[in-house]
Amino acid sequence: MLSAMKYLFLALVLFATSCLTEDITKISESQVPNEDTVSKDETEWRLAAIQKLWNERRKMGHTPLTKFSPPGFPNADIFFKNETATTTRTLKHRFAWALVLWAITEGKVTSKTSAVYDSTSGNTGSAEAYMCTLVNVPYYAVVADNLEEEKVKQIESFGGKIIKVPVAQRNLKAKEFAAKTNGFYMNQFGNAEKAEEFHESGDFYFESTNVYHEIIVQLKKDKSQTVKIPDYFVHSAGTGGTISSVGRYIARYGAPTKVILSDSQYSLFYDYVIGNKFTNQSGAGIWTPPGIAGIGYGYDIEPVLYGETTSLTRNVIHESMKMPDIASVAAMRILDEKGYNVGPSTSLNFLVSLYKAYQNKAKQSAIKHRLTIVTLACDPGDFYRSTYLKDEWVEKSFNKFGGVQGMECWKKLIQDSIDTGSDFVSKGLTMCPGSYKV
């Protein structure tokens, strides 16, 4: 009886399995299976779109590399890789190019995609708008409701549409809008690392598009430049895509350059990189506006989740350093007066570079050649004439740190450091308005 039931059970299992299993496509005497997975029209559209993107990449060429040699540090050079020379005037031009190329290559964006949506603080939005318009796909930038008007106009000038929401809801709303309209949520924060390989072209017609590759090529070609490989690469993080792509490049090819993350005052990235913190909790109660536009993390309602809310790869960063936000504003004013038309994130990069020059000088570094630091000029100061470069806005936004008076205090100390090689950080933390006590 038990044996009969056992065979009946097995028969039922085999019958159920046969009902659930679909027949495999078979080779027959009269036909070898052979069908198109992508239509001819879609293949042609994708090829044309990718060709347009590579033509754009050719037009971009190498952005300029400008040397700044602080008189107070006679054995140090700080190079600005000027990404404001791109068509959309920001470092996000090459980044958006890589993202859109990835999305089209993998079929995330097709000729039938209703629109591309992304959460942005402005610069990625304008660059994505440009790239999407180039391949004839509608683009919507989901931005904070207090985004600078200069950036709104920049996005619109490249064909993008604007959707304003509270800053903490940008990512969530961009995802929702894309889902409702059969669009694609680009998610620059989570997908930057997926587009990483598109910063490398394998020398197939084009050289690597990685920004660090360009830096090395430019230094090698400069006959007046004795140091060909930088000692440090300094950069901040918004998505984390750019600094991670550089960090991977440096690690992959065994370059001796150290990668330094420059982070803003209330950003969670420093602690994420150094201690792998804030992966289970958000920055609620920590993030303090206005921050440094376009960089840092903490305003989002979600924690730092690799591949979702950030593409910052901890293991390719060698060092991290924070600077007071008011000091970055002061540095922006100094650079503006010296003819460098750059925004606040570039100014933060500059401060970290300057302090790294001080550290090497103070400890009588073993580096015998000229200390060579390369950083990025991320976007132009023109985008911030109504905010960081306006005294009334600084007075109100940084009242806790003395407003304009605090900015002027830091400005004097930073200029002294440039001229004499002094330590602007220790002096500023004790002499300038605001409490930095832990």
Coordinates of C-alpha atoms in Angstrom, one line a residue:
M1 CA 0.0 0.0 0.0
L2 CA 2.8 2.4 1.0
S3 CA 4.7 1.5 -2.2
A4 CA 1.6 2.2 -4.4
M5 CA 1.1 5.6 -2.7
K6 CA 4.8 6.4 -3.2
Y7 CA 4.6 5.7 -6.9
L8 CA 1.3 7.7 -7.2
F9 CA 3.0 10.7 -5.4
L10 CA 6.0 10.5 -7.8
A11 CA 3.6 10.3 -10.8
L12 CA 1.8 13.4 -9.6
V13 CA 5.1 15.3 -9.1
L14 CA 6.2 14.4 -12.6
F15 CA 2.9 15.4 -14.1
A16 CA 2.9 18.7 -12.3
T17 CA 6.5 19.3 -13.3
S18 CA 5.7 18.5 -16.9
C19 CA 2.7 20.9 -16.8
L20 CA 4.8 23.7 -15.4
T21 CA 7.9 23.2 -17.7
E22 CA 7.7 24.9 -21.1
D23 CA 9.2 23.1 -24.0
I24 CA 12.6 24.2 -25.1
T25 CA 12.9 25.6 -28.7
K26 CA 14.2 22.7 -30.7
I27 CA 16.3 22.3 -33.8
S28 CA 14.3 20.4 -36.4
E29 CA 15.2 18.9 -39.8
S30 CA 13.6 21.8 -41.6
Q31 CA 14.6 24.8 -39.3
V32 CA 17.5 26.1 -37.3
P33 CA 16.1 28.5 -34.6
N34 CA 17.1 32.0 -35.6
E35 CA 15.2 35.2 -34.6
D36 CA 16.0 38.8 -33.9
T37 CA 16.0 39.9 -30.3
V38 CA 16.0 43.6 -31.2
S39 CA 14.1 45.0 -34.1
K40 CA 16.0 46.5 -37.0
D41 CA 14.6 50.0 -36.3
E42 CA 15.7 49.8 -32.7
T43 CA 19.2 48.6 -33.6
E44 CA 19.6 51.5 -36.0
W45 CA 18.3 54.0 -33.4
R46 CA 20.8 52.7 -30.8
L47 CA 23.7 52.8 -33.2
A48 CA 22.8 56.3 -34.3
A49 CA 22.4 57.5 -30.7
I50 CA 25.8 56.0 -29.6
Q51 CA 27.5 57.5 -32.6
K52 CA 26.1 60.9 -31.6
L53 CA 27.5 60.4 -28.1
W54 CA 30.9 59.5 -29.4
N55 CA 30.9 62.5 -31.7
E56 CA 30.2 64.6 -28.6
R57 CA 33.1 63.0 -26.8
R58 CA 35.4 63.8 -29.7
K59 CA 34.3 67.4 -29.6
M60 CA 34.9 67.6 -25.9
G61 CA 38.6 66.7 -26.2
H62 CA 40.8 67.4 -23.2
T63 CA 39.7 70.1 -20.8
P64 CA 42.5 72.5 -19.8
L65 CA 44.9 71.9 -16.9
T66 CA 45.8 75.1 -15.1
K67 CA 48.7 75.4 -12.6
F68 CA 48.5 77.4 -9.4
S69 CA 51.7 77.8 -7.4
P70 CA 51.1 79.3 -4.0
P71 CA 54.0 81.7 -3.1
G72 CA 54.0 80.4 0.5
F73 CA 54.7 76.8 -0.7
P74 CA 57.6 77.2 -3.1
N75 CA 57.9 73.5 -3.7
A76 CA 54.2 72.8 -4.4
D77 CA 51.9 73.0 -7.4
I78 CA 48.2 72.8 -7.4
F79 CA 46.6 71.9 -10.8
F80 CA 43.0 72.7 -11.6
K81 CA 41.5 70.3 -14.2
N82 CA 39.0 72.8 -15.7
E83 CA 35.8 70.9 -16.3
T84 CA 34.0 74.3 -16.7
A85 CA 35.4 74.3 -20.3
T86 CA 32.8 71.6 -21.3
T87 CA 29.7 72.5 -23.3
T88 CA 27.5 72.4 -20.2
R89 CA 30.2 74.0 -18.1
T90 CA 30.6 71.4 -15.4
L91 CA 32.4 68.1 -14.6
K92 CA 29.1 66.4 -15.0
H93 CA 29.3 66.7 -18.8
R94 CA 31.6 63.7 -19.1
F95 CA 29.7 61.9 -16.3
A96 CA 26.3 62.4 -17.9
W97 CA 27.8 61.2 -21.2
A98 CA 28.9 58.0 -19.5
L99 CA 25.5 57.5 -17.8
V100 CA 23.5 58.0 -21.0
L101 CA 25.9 55.8 -23.0
W102 CA 25.5 53.0 -20.4
A103 CA 21.7 53.3 -20.3
I104 CA 21.4 53.1 -24.1
T105 CA 24.0 50.3 -24.4
E106 CA 22.2 48.1 -21.9
G107 CA 18.7 48.9 -23.3
K108 CA 17.6 50.8 -20.3
V109 CA 16.8 53.8 -22.6
T110 CA 15.4 53.0 -26.0
S111 CA 13.6 54.8 -28.8
K112 CA 10.3 54.0 -27.0
T113 CA 11.4 55.4 -23.6
S114 CA 8.8 58.1 -22.7
A115 CA 11.4 60.2 -20.8
V116 CA 14.5 60.0 -18.6
Y117 CA 14.0 61.3 -15.0
D118 CA 16.7 62.0 -12.5
S119 CA 17.2 63.6 -9.1
T120 CA 19.8 66.4 -9.3
S121 CA 21.1 69.5 -7.6
G122 CA 21.6 71.1 -11.0
N123 CA 24.8 70.3 -12.7
T124 CA 24.1 66.7 -13.5
G125 CA 20.6 67.8 -14.6
S126 CA 21.9 70.2 -17.2
A127 CA 24.4 67.7 -18.6
E128 CA 21.8 64.9 -18.7
A129 CA 19.4 67.2 -20.4
Y130 CA 22.0 68.0 -23.0
M131 CA 22.8 64.3 -23.6
C132 CA 19.2 63.2 -23.7
T133 CA 18.3 66.1 -26.2
L134 CA 21.2 65.0 -28.3
V135 CA 19.7 61.5 -28.7
N136 CA 16.1 62.8 -28.9
V137 CA 14.8 61.4 -25.6
P138 CA 12.8 63.8 -23.3
Y139 CA 14.4 64.6 -19.9
Y140 CA 12.9 65.7 -16.6
A141 CA 15.1 67.1 -13.8
V142 CA 13.6 66.5 -10.3
V143 CA 15.2 69.3 -8.2
A144 CA 14.9 70.9 -4.8
D145 CA 12.3 73.6 -4.6
N146 CA 15.0 76.2 -3.6
L147 CA 17.5 75.4 -6.4
E148 CA 19.4 78.4 -7.7
E149 CA 17.6 80.1 -10.6
E150 CA 20.8 80.1 -12.5
K151 CA 20.8 76.3 -12.5
V152 CA 17.2 76.0 -13.4
K153 CA 17.8 78.1 -16.5
Q154 CA 20.8 76.1 -17.3
I155 CA 18.8 72.8 -17.3
E156 CA 16.0 74.4 -19.4
S157 CA 18.5 75.8 -21.9
F158 CA 19.6 72.3 -22.8
G159 CA 16.1 71.1 -23.3
G160 CA 15.3 69.7 -19.9
K161 CA 12.0 70.1 -18.0
I162 CA 11.9 71.0 -14.3
I163 CA 10.0 69.3 -11.5
K164 CA 10.4 71.0 -8.0
V165 CA 10.0 69.0 -4.8
P166 CA 11.3 69.3 -1.2
V167 CA 15.1 68.4 -1.2
A168 CA 14.8 65.2 0.9
Q169 CA 12.2 63.8 -1.6
R170 CA 14.1 64.3 -4.8
N171 CA 15.2 60.6 -5.3
L172 CA 11.9 59.2 -4.2
K173 CA 9.8 61.4 -6.5
A174 CA 12.1 60.9 -9.5
K175 CA 11.6 57.2 -9.1
E176 CA 7.9 57.6 -8.8
F177 CA 7.5 59.8 -11.8
A178 CA 9.5 57.4 -14.0
A179 CA 7.4 54.5 -12.9
K180 CA 4.1 56.3 -13.6
T181 CA 5.1 57.3 -17.1
N182 CA 6.9 54.3 -18.4
G183 CA 10.1 56.3 -18.2
F184 CA 13.6 55.5 -16.9
Y185 CA 14.9 56.7 -13.6
M186 CA 18.6 57.3 -14.3
N187 CA 19.5 57.4 -10.6
Q188 CA 22.9 59.0 -10.9
F189 CA 23.7 58.2 -7.3
G190 CA 23.2 54.5 -7.6
N191 CA 24.2 53.9 -11.2
A192 CA 27.4 56.0 -11.4
E193 CA 29.4 52.9 -10.6
K194 CA 27.6 50.9 -13.4
A195 CA 28.6 53.6 -15.9
E196 CA 32.2 53.3 -14.6
E197 CA 33.5 51.2 -17.5
F198 CA 32.2 53.8 -19.9
H199 CA 34.9 56.1 -18.6
E200 CA 37.3 53.7 -20.4
S201 CA 37.1 53.0 -24.1
G202 CA 39.7 50.3 -24.6
D203 CA 41.5 52.4 -27.2
F204 CA 38.8 51.4 -29.8
Y205 CA 39.1 54.6 -31.9
F206 CA 39.2 56.7 -28.8
E207 CA 41.5 56.8 -25.8
S208 CA 40.2 56.3 -22.3
T209 CA 37.7 59.0 -21.3
N210 CA 38.6 58.8 -17.6
V211 CA 39.5 62.2 -16.3
Y212 CA 42.6 61.0 -14.6
H213 CA 43.8 59.4 -17.8
E214 CA 43.6 62.9 -19.4
I215 CA 45.5 64.4 -16.5
I216 CA 48.4 62.0 -17.0
V217 CA 48.5 62.5 -20.7
Q218 CA 48.5 66.3 -20.3
L219 CA 51.3 66.2 -17.7
K220 CA 53.4 63.9 -19.9
K221 CA 53.0 66.2 -22.9
D222 CA 54.0 69.3 -20.9
K223 CA 57.7 69.7 -21.5
S224 CA 58.0 72.3 -18.7
Q225 CA 56.5 69.9 -16.2
T226 CA 59.1 67.7 -14.4
V227 CA 56.6 65.7 -12.3
K228 CA 54.5 63.5 -14.5
I229 CA 52.5 61.6 -11.9
P230 CA 50.6 63.6 -9.3
D231 CA 51.2 62.9 -5.6
Y232 CA 47.6 63.6 -4.7
F233 CA 44.2 63.7 -6.5
V234 CA 41.7 65.7 -4.5
H235 CA 38.0 65.7 -5.1
S236 CA 34.7 65.9 -3.4
A237 CA 31.7 63.6 -3.9
G238 CA 28.1 64.1 -4.9
T239 CA 27.3 60.8 -6.4
G240 CA 30.8 59.5 -5.7
G241 CA 31.1 58.5 -9.4
T242 CA 33.9 60.7 -10.4
I243 CA 36.3 60.2 -7.5
S244 CA 35.6 56.5 -7.5
S245 CA 36.3 56.2 -11.2
V246 CA 39.6 58.0 -10.6
G247 CA 40.4 55.8 -7.6
R248 CA 39.7 52.6 -9.6
Y249 CA 41.9 53.9 -12.5
I250 CA 44.7 54.6 -10.1
A251 CA 44.4 51.2 -8.4
R252 CA 44.0 49.3 -11.6
Y253 CA 47.2 50.7 -13.2
G254 CA 49.2 50.8 -10.0
A255 CA 49.7 54.6 -10.0
P256 CA 51.5 56.0 -6.8
T257 CA 48.9 58.8 -6.5
K258 CA 46.9 59.0 -3.3
V259 CA 43.2 59.8 -3.6
I260 CA 41.8 62.3 -1.1
L261 CA 38.1 62.8 -0.5
S262 CA 37.3 66.5 0.4
D263 CA 34.1 66.6 2.3
S264 CA 31.8 69.3 3.5
Q265 CA 31.1 70.1 7.2
Y266 CA 27.9 68.3 7.7
S267 CA 28.2 65.6 5.1
L268 CA 28.1 61.9 6.1
F269 CA 30.6 60.8 3.5
Y270 CA 33.7 61.3 5.6
D271 CA 32.4 58.9 8.3
Y272 CA 31.1 56.5 5.6
V273 CA 34.6 56.3 4.0
I274 CA 36.6 56.3 7.2
G275 CA 34.3 54.1 9.4
N276 CA 31.6 52.6 7.1
K277 CA 29.1 54.6 9.2
F278 CA 25.5 55.8 8.3
T279 CA 24.7 52.7 6.3
N280 CA 21.7 52.0 8.5
Q281 CA 20.5 55.5 9.4
S282 CA 20.0 58.8 7.5
G283 CA 21.5 62.2 8.2
A284 CA 18.3 63.4 9.8
G285 CA 19.2 66.0 12.5
I286 CA 22.9 66.1 11.3
W287 CA 22.7 67.7 7.8
T288 CA 22.7 71.5 8.1
P289 CA 21.8 73.7 5.1
P290 CA 23.0 75.3 2.9
G291 CA 26.0 72.9 2.8
I292 CA 28.3 73.1 -0.3
A293 CA 26.2 72.9 -3.4
G294 CA 26.2 69.6 -5.4
I295 CA 28.3 67.6 -3.0
G296 CA 28.1 65.8 0.3
Y297 CA 25.4 63.5 1.6
G298 CA 22.9 63.8 4.4
Y299 CA 19.9 65.7 3.0
D300 CA 18.3 62.5 1.7
I301 CA 15.8 60.5 3.8
E302 CA 17.7 57.3 3.1
P303 CA 21.1 56.1 4.6
V304 CA 24.3 55.8 2.5
L305 CA 23.6 52.6 0.5
Y306 CA 26.1 51.6 -2.1
G307 CA 24.6 51.0 -5.5
E308 CA 21.3 52.8 -4.4
T309 CA 21.9 56.2 -2.9
T310 CA 25.6 56.5 -3.6
S311 CA 28.3 55.1 -5.9
L312 CA 31.2 56.2 -3.6
T313 CA 33.6 53.3 -3.4
R314 CA 35.3 53.4 0.0
N315 CA 38.1 51.1 -0.8
V316 CA 39.7 53.2 -3.6
I317 CA 39.9 56.3 -1.4
H318 CA 43.2 56.7 0.5
E319 CA 42.4 59.7 2.8
S320 CA 39.5 62.0 3.7
M321 CA 39.4 65.5 5.0
K322 CA 36.6 67.9 6.1
M323 CA 36.7 71.7 5.9
P324 CA 34.2 74.2 7.5
D325 CA 31.6 75.3 4.9
I326 CA 32.2 79.0 5.7
A327 CA 35.9 78.5 4.9
S328 CA 35.0 77.1 1.5
V329 CA 32.9 80.2 0.8
A330 CA 35.9 82.4 1.8
A331 CA 38.1 80.4 -0.6
M332 CA 35.6 80.9 -3.3
R333 CA 35.8 84.6 -2.9
I334 CA 39.6 84.5 -3.0
L335 CA 39.6 82.4 -6.2
D336 CA 37.0 84.7 -7.8
E337 CA 39.2 87.7 -7.1
K338 CA 42.2 85.9 -8.6
G339 CA 40.2 85.3 -11.8
Y340 CA 39.2 81.7 -11.2
N341 CA 35.5 81.5 -12.1
V342 CA 34.6 78.5 -9.9
G343 CA 31.9 77.3 -7.6
P344 CA 31.9 76.2 -3.9
S345 CA 32.8 72.6 -4.4
T346 CA 36.0 73.6 -6.4
S347 CA 36.8 76.0 -3.5
L348 CA 36.5 73.1 -1.0
N349 CA 38.9 71.0 -3.2
F350 CA 41.3 73.9 -3.3
L351 CA 41.3 74.3 0.5
V352 CA 42.0 70.6 1.0
S353 CA 44.8 70.8 -1.6
L354 CA 46.3 73.9 0.1
Y355 CA 46.2 72.3 3.5
K356 CA 47.8 69.1 2.2
A357 CA 50.6 71.4 0.9
Y358 CA 50.9 72.8 4.4
Q359 CA 51.0 69.4 6.0
N360 CA 53.8 68.2 3.7
K361 CA 55.8 71.4 4.4
A362 CA 55.2 71.2 8.1
K363 CA 56.4 67.6 8.5
Q364 CA 59.2 68.1 6.1
S365 CA 57.8 65.4 3.8
A366 CA 60.1 62.8 2.3
I367 CA 58.8 64.0 -1.1
K368 CA 62.0 65.6 -2.7
H369 CA 60.4 66.5 -6.0
R370 CA 57.9 69.3 -6.4
L371 CA 54.7 68.3 -4.5
T372 CA 52.1 67.9 -7.2
I373 CA 48.4 68.0 -6.4
V374 CA 45.6 67.8 -8.9
T375 CA 42.0 68.7 -8.3
L376 CA 38.9 69.5 -10.4
A377 CA 37.3 72.8 -11.2
C378 CA 33.8 71.5 -11.0
D379 CA 31.5 74.3 -12.1
P380 CA 31.6 78.1 -12.6
G381 CA 31.0 80.7 -10.0
D382 CA 28.4 82.2 -12.4
F383 CA 25.9 79.6 -11.1
Y384 CA 26.2 81.1 -7.6
R385 CA 26.1 84.9 -8.1
S386 CA 22.8 85.0 -6.2
T387 CA 24.0 82.7 -3.3
Y388 CA 27.6 82.0 -2.3
L389 CA 28.9 85.2 -4.0
K390 CA 26.2 87.4 -2.6
D391 CA 26.9 89.0 0.9
E392 CA 23.3 89.1 1.9
W393 CA 22.8 85.4 1.3
V394 CA 26.0 84.5 3.1
E395 CA 25.0 86.7 6.1
K396 CA 21.7 84.9 6.4
S397 CA 22.8 81.3 5.5
F398 CA 26.0 81.3 7.6
N399 CA 24.8 83.4 10.5
K400 CA 25.8 80.7 13.0
F401 CA 29.4 81.2 11.8
G402 CA 29.5 84.9 11.7
G403 CA 28.0 85.5 8.3
V404 CA 30.1 87.9 6.2
Q405 CA 32.4 88.7 9.2
G406 CA 33.2 85.0 9.6
M407 CA 33.8 84.7 5.9
E408 CA 36.2 87.6 6.0
C409 CA 38.0 86.1 8.9
W410 CA 38.7 82.9 7.1
K411 CA 39.4 84.8 3.9
K412 CA 42.3 86.6 5.6
L413 CA 43.8 83.5 7.0
I414 CA 43.5 81.5 3.8
Q415 CA 45.2 84.3 1.9
D416 CA 48.0 84.4 4.5
S417 CA 48.5 80.7 4.0
I418 CA 48.8 81.2 0.2
D419 CA 51.3 84.0 0.7
T420 CA 53.4 82.7 3.6
G421 CA 52.7 78.9 3.9
S422 CA 50.9 79.3 7.3
D423 CA 48.3 77.0 8.9
F424 CA 44.9 78.6 8.1
V425 CA 42.9 75.7 9.6
S426 CA 44.1 75.8 13.3
K427 CA 43.9 79.6 13.4
G428 CA 40.5 79.7 11.8
L429 CA 39.0 77.2 14.1
T430 CA 40.0 79.2 17.1
M431 CA 40.0 82.8 15.8
C432 CA 36.9 83.0 13.5
P433 CA 33.3 83.1 14.7
G434 CA 31.3 79.9 15.4
S435 CA 31.8 76.9 17.7
Y436 CA 33.8 73.9 16.6
K437 CA 33.9 72.2 20.0
V438 CA 33.0 68.5 20.0

